[in-house]
Structures are given as C-alpha cells and as structure tokens.
Tab-separated table of C-alpha atoms in Angstrom:
chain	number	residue	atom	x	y	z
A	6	UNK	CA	16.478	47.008	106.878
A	7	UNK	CA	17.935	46.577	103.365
A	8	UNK	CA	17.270	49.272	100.927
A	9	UNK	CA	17.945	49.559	97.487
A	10	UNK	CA	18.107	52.786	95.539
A	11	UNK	CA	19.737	54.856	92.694
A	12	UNK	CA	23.097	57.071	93.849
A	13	UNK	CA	25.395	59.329	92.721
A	14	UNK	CA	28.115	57.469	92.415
A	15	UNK	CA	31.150	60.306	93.495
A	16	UNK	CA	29.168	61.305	96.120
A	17	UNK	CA	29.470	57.886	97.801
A	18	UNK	CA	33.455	57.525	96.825
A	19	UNK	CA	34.078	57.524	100.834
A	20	UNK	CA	31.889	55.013	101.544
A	21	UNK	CA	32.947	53.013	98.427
A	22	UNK	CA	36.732	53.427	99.580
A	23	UNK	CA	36.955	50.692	102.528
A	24	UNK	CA	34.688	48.355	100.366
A	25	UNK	CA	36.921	48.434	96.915
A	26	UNK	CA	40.016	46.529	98.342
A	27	UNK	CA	37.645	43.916	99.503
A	28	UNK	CA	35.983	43.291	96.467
A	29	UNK	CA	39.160	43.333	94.421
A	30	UNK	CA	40.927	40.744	96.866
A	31	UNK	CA	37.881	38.594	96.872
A	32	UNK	CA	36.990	38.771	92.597
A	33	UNK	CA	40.405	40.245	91.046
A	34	UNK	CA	42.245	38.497	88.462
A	35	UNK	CA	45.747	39.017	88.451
A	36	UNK	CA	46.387	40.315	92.005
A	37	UNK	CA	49.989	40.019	91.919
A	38	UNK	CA	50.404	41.863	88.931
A	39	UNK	CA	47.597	44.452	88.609
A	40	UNK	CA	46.661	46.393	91.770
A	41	UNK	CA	43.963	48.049	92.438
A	42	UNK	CA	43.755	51.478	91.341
A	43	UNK	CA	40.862	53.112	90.976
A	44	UNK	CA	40.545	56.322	88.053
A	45	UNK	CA	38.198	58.324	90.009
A	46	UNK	CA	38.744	60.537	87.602
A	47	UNK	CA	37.034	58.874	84.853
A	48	UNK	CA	34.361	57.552	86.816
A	49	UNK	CA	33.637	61.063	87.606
A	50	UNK	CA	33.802	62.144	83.568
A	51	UNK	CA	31.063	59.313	82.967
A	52	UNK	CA	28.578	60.122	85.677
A	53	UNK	CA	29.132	63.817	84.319
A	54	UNK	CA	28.596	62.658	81.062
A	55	UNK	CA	25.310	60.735	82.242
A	56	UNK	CA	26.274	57.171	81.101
A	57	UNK	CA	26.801	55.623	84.957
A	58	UNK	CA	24.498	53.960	86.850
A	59	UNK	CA	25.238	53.274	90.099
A	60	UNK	CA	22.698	51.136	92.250
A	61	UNK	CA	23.171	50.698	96.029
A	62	UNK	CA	22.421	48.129	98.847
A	63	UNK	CA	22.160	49.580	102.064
A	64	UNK	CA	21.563	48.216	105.521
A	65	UNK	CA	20.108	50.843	107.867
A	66	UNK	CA	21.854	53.266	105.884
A	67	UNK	CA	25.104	51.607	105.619
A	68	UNK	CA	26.709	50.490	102.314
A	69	UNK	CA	26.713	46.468	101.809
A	70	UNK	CA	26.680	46.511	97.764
A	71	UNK	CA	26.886	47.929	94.659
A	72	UNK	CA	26.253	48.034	90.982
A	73	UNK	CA	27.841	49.991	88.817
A	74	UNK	CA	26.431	49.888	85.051
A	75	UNK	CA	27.851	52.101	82.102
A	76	UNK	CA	24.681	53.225	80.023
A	77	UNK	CA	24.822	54.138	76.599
A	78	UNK	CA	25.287	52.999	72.470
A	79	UNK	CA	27.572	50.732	70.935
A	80	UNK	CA	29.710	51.980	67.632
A	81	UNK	CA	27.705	48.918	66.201
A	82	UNK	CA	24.363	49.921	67.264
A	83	UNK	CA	23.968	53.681	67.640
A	84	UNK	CA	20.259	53.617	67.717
A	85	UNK	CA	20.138	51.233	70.764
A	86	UNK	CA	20.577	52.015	74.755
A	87	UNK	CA	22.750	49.152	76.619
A	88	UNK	CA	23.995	48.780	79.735
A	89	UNK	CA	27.145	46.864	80.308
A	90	UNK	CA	28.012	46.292	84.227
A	91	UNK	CA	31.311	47.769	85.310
A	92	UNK	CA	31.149	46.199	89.209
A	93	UNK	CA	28.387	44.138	90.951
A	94	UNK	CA	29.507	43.629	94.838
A	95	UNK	CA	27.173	42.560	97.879
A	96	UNK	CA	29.855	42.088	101.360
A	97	UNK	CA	29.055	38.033	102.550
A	98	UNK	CA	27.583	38.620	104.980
A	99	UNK	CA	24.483	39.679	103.139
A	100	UNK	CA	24.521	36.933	100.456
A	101	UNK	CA	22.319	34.587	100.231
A	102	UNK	CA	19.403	35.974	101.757
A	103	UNK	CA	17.499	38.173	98.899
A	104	UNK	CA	19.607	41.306	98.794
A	105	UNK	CA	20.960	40.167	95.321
A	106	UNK	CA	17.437	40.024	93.827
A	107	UNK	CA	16.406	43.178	95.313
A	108	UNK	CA	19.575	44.913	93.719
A	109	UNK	CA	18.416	43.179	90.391
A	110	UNK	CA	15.046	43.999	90.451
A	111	UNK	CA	16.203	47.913	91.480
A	112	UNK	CA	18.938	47.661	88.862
A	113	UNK	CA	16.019	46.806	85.719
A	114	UNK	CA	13.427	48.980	87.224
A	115	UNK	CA	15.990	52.074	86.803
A	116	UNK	CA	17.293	50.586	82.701
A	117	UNK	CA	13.304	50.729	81.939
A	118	UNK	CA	13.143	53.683	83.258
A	119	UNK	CA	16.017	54.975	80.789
A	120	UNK	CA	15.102	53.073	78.033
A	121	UNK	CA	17.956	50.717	78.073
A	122	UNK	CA	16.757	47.801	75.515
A	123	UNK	CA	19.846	45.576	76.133
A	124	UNK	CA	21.510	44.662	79.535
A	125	UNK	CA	24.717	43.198	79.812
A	126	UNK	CA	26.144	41.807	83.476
A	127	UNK	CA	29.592	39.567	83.916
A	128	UNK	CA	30.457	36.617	86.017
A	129	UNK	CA	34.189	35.503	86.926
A	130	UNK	CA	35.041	32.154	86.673
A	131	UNK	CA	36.827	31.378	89.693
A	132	UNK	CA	33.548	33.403	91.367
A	133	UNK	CA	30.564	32.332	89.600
A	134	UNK	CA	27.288	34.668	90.222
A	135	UNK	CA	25.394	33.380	86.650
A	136	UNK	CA	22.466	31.955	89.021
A	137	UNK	CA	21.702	35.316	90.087
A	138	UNK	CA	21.626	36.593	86.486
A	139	UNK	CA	19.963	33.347	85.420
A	140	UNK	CA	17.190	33.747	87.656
A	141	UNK	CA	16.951	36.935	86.725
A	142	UNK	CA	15.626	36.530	83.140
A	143	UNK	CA	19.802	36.502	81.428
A	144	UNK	CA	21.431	33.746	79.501
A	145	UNK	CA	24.916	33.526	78.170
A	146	UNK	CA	25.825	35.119	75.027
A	147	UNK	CA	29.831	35.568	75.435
A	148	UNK	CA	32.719	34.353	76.398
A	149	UNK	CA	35.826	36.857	77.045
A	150	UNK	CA	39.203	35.115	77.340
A	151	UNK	CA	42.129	36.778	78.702
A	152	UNK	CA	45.849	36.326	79.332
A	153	UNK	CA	48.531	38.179	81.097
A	154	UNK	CA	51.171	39.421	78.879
A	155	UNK	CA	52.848	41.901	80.618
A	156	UNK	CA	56.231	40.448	82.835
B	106	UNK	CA	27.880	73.084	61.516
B	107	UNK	CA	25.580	74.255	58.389
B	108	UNK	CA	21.856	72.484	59.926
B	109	UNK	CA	22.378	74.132	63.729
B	110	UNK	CA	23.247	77.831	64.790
B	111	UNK	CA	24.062	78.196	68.635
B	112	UNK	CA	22.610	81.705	69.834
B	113	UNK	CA	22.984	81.391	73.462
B	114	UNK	CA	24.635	79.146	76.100
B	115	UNK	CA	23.789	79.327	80.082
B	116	UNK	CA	20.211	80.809	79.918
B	117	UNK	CA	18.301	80.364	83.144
B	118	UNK	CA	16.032	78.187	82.708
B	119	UNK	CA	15.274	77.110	86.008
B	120	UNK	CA	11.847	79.669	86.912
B	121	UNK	CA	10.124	77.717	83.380
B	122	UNK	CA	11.451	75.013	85.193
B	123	UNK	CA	9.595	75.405	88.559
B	124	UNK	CA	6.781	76.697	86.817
B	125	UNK	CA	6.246	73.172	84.879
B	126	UNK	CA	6.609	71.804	87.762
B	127	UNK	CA	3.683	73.427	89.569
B	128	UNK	CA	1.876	73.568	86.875
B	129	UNK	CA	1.703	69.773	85.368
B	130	UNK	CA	-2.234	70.323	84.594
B	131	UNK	CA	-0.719	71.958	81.289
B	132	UNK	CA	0.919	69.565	79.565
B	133	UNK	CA	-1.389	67.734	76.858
B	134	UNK	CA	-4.114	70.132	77.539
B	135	UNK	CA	-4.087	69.935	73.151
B	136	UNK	CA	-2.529	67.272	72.000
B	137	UNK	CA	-3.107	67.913	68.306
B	138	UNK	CA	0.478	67.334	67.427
B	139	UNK	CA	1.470	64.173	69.425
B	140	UNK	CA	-1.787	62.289	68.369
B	141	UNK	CA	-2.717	62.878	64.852
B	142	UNK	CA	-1.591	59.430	62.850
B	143	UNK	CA	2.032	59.128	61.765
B	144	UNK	CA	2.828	61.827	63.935
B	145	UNK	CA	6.652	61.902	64.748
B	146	UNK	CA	5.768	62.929	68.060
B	147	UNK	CA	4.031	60.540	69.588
B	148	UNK	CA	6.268	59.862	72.697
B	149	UNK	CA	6.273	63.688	73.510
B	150	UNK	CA	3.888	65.398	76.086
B	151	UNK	CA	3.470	69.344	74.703
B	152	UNK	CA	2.194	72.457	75.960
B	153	UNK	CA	1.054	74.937	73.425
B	154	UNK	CA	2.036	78.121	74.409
B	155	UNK	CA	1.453	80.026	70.626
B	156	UNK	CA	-0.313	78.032	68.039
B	157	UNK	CA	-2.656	77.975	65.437
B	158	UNK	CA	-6.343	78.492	65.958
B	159	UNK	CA	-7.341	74.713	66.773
B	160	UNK	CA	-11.331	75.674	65.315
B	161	UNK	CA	-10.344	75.376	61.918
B	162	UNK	CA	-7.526	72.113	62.299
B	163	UNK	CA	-6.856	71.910	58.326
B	164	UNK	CA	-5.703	75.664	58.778
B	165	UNK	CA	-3.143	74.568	61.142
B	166	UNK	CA	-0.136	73.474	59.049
B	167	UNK	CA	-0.073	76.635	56.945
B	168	UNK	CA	-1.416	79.113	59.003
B	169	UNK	CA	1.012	82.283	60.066
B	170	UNK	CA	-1.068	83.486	62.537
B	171	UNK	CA	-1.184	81.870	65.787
B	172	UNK	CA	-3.249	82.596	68.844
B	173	UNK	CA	-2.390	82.557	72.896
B	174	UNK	CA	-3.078	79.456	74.692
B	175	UNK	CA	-3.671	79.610	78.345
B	176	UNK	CA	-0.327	78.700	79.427
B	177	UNK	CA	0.960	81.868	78.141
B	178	UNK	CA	-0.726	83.481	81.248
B	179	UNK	CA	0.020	81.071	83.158
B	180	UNK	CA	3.255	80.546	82.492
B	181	UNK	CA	5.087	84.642	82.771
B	182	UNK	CA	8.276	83.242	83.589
B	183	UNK	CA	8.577	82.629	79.814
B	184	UNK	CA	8.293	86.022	78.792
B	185	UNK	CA	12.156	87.729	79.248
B	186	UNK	CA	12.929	83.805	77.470
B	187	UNK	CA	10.864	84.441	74.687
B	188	UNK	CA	11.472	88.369	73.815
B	189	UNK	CA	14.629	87.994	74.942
B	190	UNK	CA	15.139	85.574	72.177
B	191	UNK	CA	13.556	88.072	69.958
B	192	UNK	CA	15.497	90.985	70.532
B	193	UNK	CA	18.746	88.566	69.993
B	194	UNK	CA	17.749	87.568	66.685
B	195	UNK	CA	15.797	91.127	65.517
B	196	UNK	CA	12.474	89.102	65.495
B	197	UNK	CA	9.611	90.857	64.128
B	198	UNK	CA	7.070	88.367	64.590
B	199	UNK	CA	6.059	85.609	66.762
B	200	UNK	CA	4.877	82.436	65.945
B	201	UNK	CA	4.316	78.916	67.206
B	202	UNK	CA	5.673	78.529	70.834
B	203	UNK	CA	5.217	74.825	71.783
B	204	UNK	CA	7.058	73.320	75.050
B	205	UNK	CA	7.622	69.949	74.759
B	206	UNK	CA	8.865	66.803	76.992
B	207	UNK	CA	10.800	63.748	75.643
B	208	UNK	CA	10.816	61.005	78.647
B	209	UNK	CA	14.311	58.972	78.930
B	210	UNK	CA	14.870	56.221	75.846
B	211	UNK	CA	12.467	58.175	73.830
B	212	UNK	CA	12.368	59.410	70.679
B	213	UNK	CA	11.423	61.952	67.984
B	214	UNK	CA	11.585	60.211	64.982
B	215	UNK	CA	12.764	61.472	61.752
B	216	UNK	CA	10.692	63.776	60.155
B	217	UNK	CA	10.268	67.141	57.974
B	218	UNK	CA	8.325	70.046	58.985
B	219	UNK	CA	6.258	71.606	56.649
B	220	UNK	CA	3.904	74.903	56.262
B	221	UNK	CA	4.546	78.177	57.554
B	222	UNK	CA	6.886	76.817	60.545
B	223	UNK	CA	9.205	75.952	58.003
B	224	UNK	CA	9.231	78.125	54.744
B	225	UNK	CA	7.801	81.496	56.898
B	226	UNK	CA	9.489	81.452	60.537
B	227	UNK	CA	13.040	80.139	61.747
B	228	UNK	CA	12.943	77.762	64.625
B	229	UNK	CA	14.670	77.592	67.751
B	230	UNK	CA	14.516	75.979	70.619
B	231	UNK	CA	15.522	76.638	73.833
B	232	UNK	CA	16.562	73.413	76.265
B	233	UNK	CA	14.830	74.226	79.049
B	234	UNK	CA	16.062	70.632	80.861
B	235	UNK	CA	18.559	69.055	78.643
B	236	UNK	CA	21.174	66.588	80.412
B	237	UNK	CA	23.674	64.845	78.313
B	238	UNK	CA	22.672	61.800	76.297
B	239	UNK	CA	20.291	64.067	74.193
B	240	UNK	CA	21.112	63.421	70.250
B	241	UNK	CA	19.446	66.277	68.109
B	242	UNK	CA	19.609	64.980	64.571
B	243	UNK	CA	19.270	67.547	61.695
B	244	UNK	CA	20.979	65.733	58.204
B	245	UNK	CA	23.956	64.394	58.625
B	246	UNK	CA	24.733	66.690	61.949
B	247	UNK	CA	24.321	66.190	65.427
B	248	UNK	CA	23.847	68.469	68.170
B	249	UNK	CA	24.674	67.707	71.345
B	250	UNK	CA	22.689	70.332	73.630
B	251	UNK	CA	22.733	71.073	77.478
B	252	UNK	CA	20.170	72.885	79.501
B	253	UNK	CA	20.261	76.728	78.686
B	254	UNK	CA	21.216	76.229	75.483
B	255	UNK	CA	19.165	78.185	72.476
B	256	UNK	CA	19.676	77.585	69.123
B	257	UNK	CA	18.147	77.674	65.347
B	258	UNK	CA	17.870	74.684	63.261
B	259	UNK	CA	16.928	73.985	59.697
B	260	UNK	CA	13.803	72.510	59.973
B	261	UNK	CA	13.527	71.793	56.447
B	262	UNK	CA	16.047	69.175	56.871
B	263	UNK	CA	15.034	66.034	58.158
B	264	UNK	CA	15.042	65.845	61.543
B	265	UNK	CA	15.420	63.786	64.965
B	266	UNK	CA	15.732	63.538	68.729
B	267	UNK	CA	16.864	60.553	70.630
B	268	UNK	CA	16.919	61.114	74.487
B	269	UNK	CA	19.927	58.834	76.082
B	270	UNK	CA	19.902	60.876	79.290
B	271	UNK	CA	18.475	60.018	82.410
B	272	UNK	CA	15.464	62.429	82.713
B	273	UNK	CA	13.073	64.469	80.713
B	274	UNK	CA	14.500	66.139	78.012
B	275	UNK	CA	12.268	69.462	77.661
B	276	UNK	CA	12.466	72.505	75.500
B	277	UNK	CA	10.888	75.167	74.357
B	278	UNK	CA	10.100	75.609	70.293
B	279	UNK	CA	9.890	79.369	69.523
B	280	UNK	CA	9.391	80.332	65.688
B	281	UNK	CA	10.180	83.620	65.195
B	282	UNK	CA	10.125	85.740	61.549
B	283	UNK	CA	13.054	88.282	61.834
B	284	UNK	CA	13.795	91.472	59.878
C-alpha cells in the first residue's frame, strides 16, 4: 500500500542514499561535468533551522519518492511564507498510477498547515512533470535559463 | 539589543509542556483578549493564569491587581517557572500571567500595550515551545527565540510575532514589578 507522510529528512539519509544516483542520472543536467554530491551537511543546517520539508512515498514501508521543499521568506517579501521545491522524485515503476497526486495532495495539506501562502515546484525540460503541477491547481510563472561555463 | 533583554536560556519547559497537553480544556476558557474587536490577538488561543478581575471588564486594562484563574491550580508545574523568574529579576509583585499559543503561519500583529502591563510591570515571556521560524518584533529589532528561552521586552514599543515554524509557538507572559 502507498503511503504518504511528513519525515525527517536526515533520519531517512540511508534510505535516500541508493535512490539519489538514480534520480540524478535520470533528471541531472550536466552529468559529465557536475556529479552528484550531496551537502548533507546543509541539508541537515536547514531541517535544524526548520525551513525543510520533506514529504515521502512509501510502499509497504519502503521508500519510492520524495519531495523535498525549502520553507520560508524571500528578501523581497519578508512578511510572506513560500515554499520553493528542492527535489520531487517518484522511482518508474510507481508513475503513472496516482502516487504523484497523493504526494501533491500530502505535500499542500502539510504548506496549509504551516501557513505557506505561495508554492513554488520546477520541471526540467528534457523531463517534463508540468501536468502533474498543472493538474494540481499551478501555472507557469518563470522561466530559468542556464549555461555551463565552467571547462 | 535596546527593545529585548535575554534573562535565561535552557529552562525546562517540558512538565508546562505535558501539562498543556493533558490539560487542553484550559485554553480559551476566557477569551477576553483574543476576541474583543481589533484585538491583535485574534489568531492566539490563551490561558489566563493571573489576570484582572473579568466582573468589572472596563477595569481590566488599568487594573494592577490581578486575581488567580483556575489554571493556576491546575497547572503547579508553573510555579518554580514563575518564582523562579521572580527571584532572578528581584520581583516584588506579580501580575498578569497569560499562556498563549500562536498556530504555524500565524500572527500577532503589530500592536502597543497599554495600562498597567505596560507603564506598572515589566514583561517577559518565557517560550515554553518555541522552534525556529518564530520572528518576535519589538521596533526595529528582532528576536529570534528558542524553547527555554525567558526574556523582557519593551512593551511600550510596538510590537509583533510572526510564527514561520512548523508547530505551535507557545509562551508564557509573566509581568512582574521588581524592587
């Protein structure tokens, strides 16, 4: 059965471990230039500092997906609580057959719980998830652009 | 910092704590300040511990004399908090004791406290559950608290709480008149 529910986030670094490298060779930009390295240490400042939010997907207990969300105010807008996704990740083999809404719907029930009046979540181009976040009540307010240039 | 004095850090909070927790019949038992129009507090859930005597309400404001509430009975683990407190600061007099809960995204808006609380007593509070996203507004300064903390505050200044964290933010108001 598929579960989702708010974590610690540190406490699950073990299970998160075999996950990570799958994720980042499935959604990563610049693989052969930037590998994956993960500050655990500043994960583990945040969610001290009470500004992560880390929503899980679990089958039977197991770990299939993630969210995690960094909550707190923009320079810009002191007076306002955001929440601007760091990761979303569900493994295939649970795609496609609700899990995503559930971790949505787990995801906004936790932000109204905090008071979190804006919600930010990102989409890769070469990996589009927008339909999720379309169906889910978002629309498109950005656009980042990015280039390598490093060696 | 000139609007906040920190008195004590690491208090044990945790028996007020449990206590709440078994006793949630208390909070809003009078909800005189959270409901009265325009209050600043209208997000908060209280517990009056010390207040005024609620028979005469235009007394209340100005009033130096405050009465037990039930919760002081029922709430001893409060007691080393609350003389303890005293003794620290060479209080001669108790006042208002109010415990009061701020949900997460919720907010004390900016106001001014007037009366006796302000011109007669000094006010502190003690964070009985305080995790970090609390902003404590006083002026231009900002306190950033953590459960266990106690501390005085000009309450003439205008004032504020924002609570950013991820649970309840509760603490304990104790006005005390010292020597």
């Amino acid at each position: 059965m598929i579960t989702a529910q708010v974590e610690g986030f540190m406490a699950a670094r073990t299970e998160m471990e075999p996950l990570l490298p799958l994720h980042w060779e499935e959604l990563a930009l610049y693989r052969d230039k930037m590998p994956l390295d993960v500050d655990w240490g500043r994960y583990a400042a945040w969610e001290e500092g009470g500004s992560l939010l880390f929503v899980t997907l679990r089958d039977d207990g197991r770990l299939v997906g993630y969210f995690v969300g960094v909550v707190g105010t923009s320079p810009h807008y002191q007076g306002t609580l955001m929440c601007k996704m760091d990761v979303v990740y569900l493994v295939p083999e649970h795609r496609g057959a609700g899990s995503g809404n559930l971790l949505m719907e787990t995801i906004k029930r936790e932000l109204l719980r905090r008071g979190v009046k804006l919600w930010w979540m990102g989409s890769k181009n070469h990996k589009p998830i927008e339909g999720l976040f379309r169906a889910h009540g978002f629309t498109q307010e950005e656009a980042y652009f990015a280039q390598w240039i490093g060696d | 910092m000139r609007n906040f004095l920190m008195i004590a850090e690491g208090v044990d909070t945790s028996p007020v704590v449990q206590a709440l927790f078994r006793n949630p019949d208390l909070w809003d038992a009078h909800p005189i300040r959270t409901t009265h129009p325009g209050t600043a507090h209208a997000d908060v859930s209280d517990i009056l511990v010390f207040f005024n005597d609620l028979t005469d309400p235009s007394t209340v404001v100005d009033d130096r004399e405050v009465v037990a509430f039930p919760a002081w009975e029922r709430l001893p683990q409060l007691r080393p908090l609350i003389f303890g407190l005293m003794n620290q600061v060479g209080g001669v007099r108790l006042g208002r004791v109010i415990i009061t809960r701020l949900p997460p995204g919720k907010t004390i808006t900016p106001h001014v406290d007037g009366g006796a609380p302000a011109t007669y007593y000094d006010r502190y509070q003690i964070m009985l559950k305080c995790l970090p996203g609390v902003q404590f507004k006083a002026g231009e300064e900002t306190l950033i608290a953590k459960t266990g903390d106690v501390f005085s505050f000009d309450n003439q200044q205008e004032h504020s709480v924002v609570n950013f964290s991820s649970d309840d933010r509760i603490a304990c108001i104790v006005d005390i008149k010292s020597a």
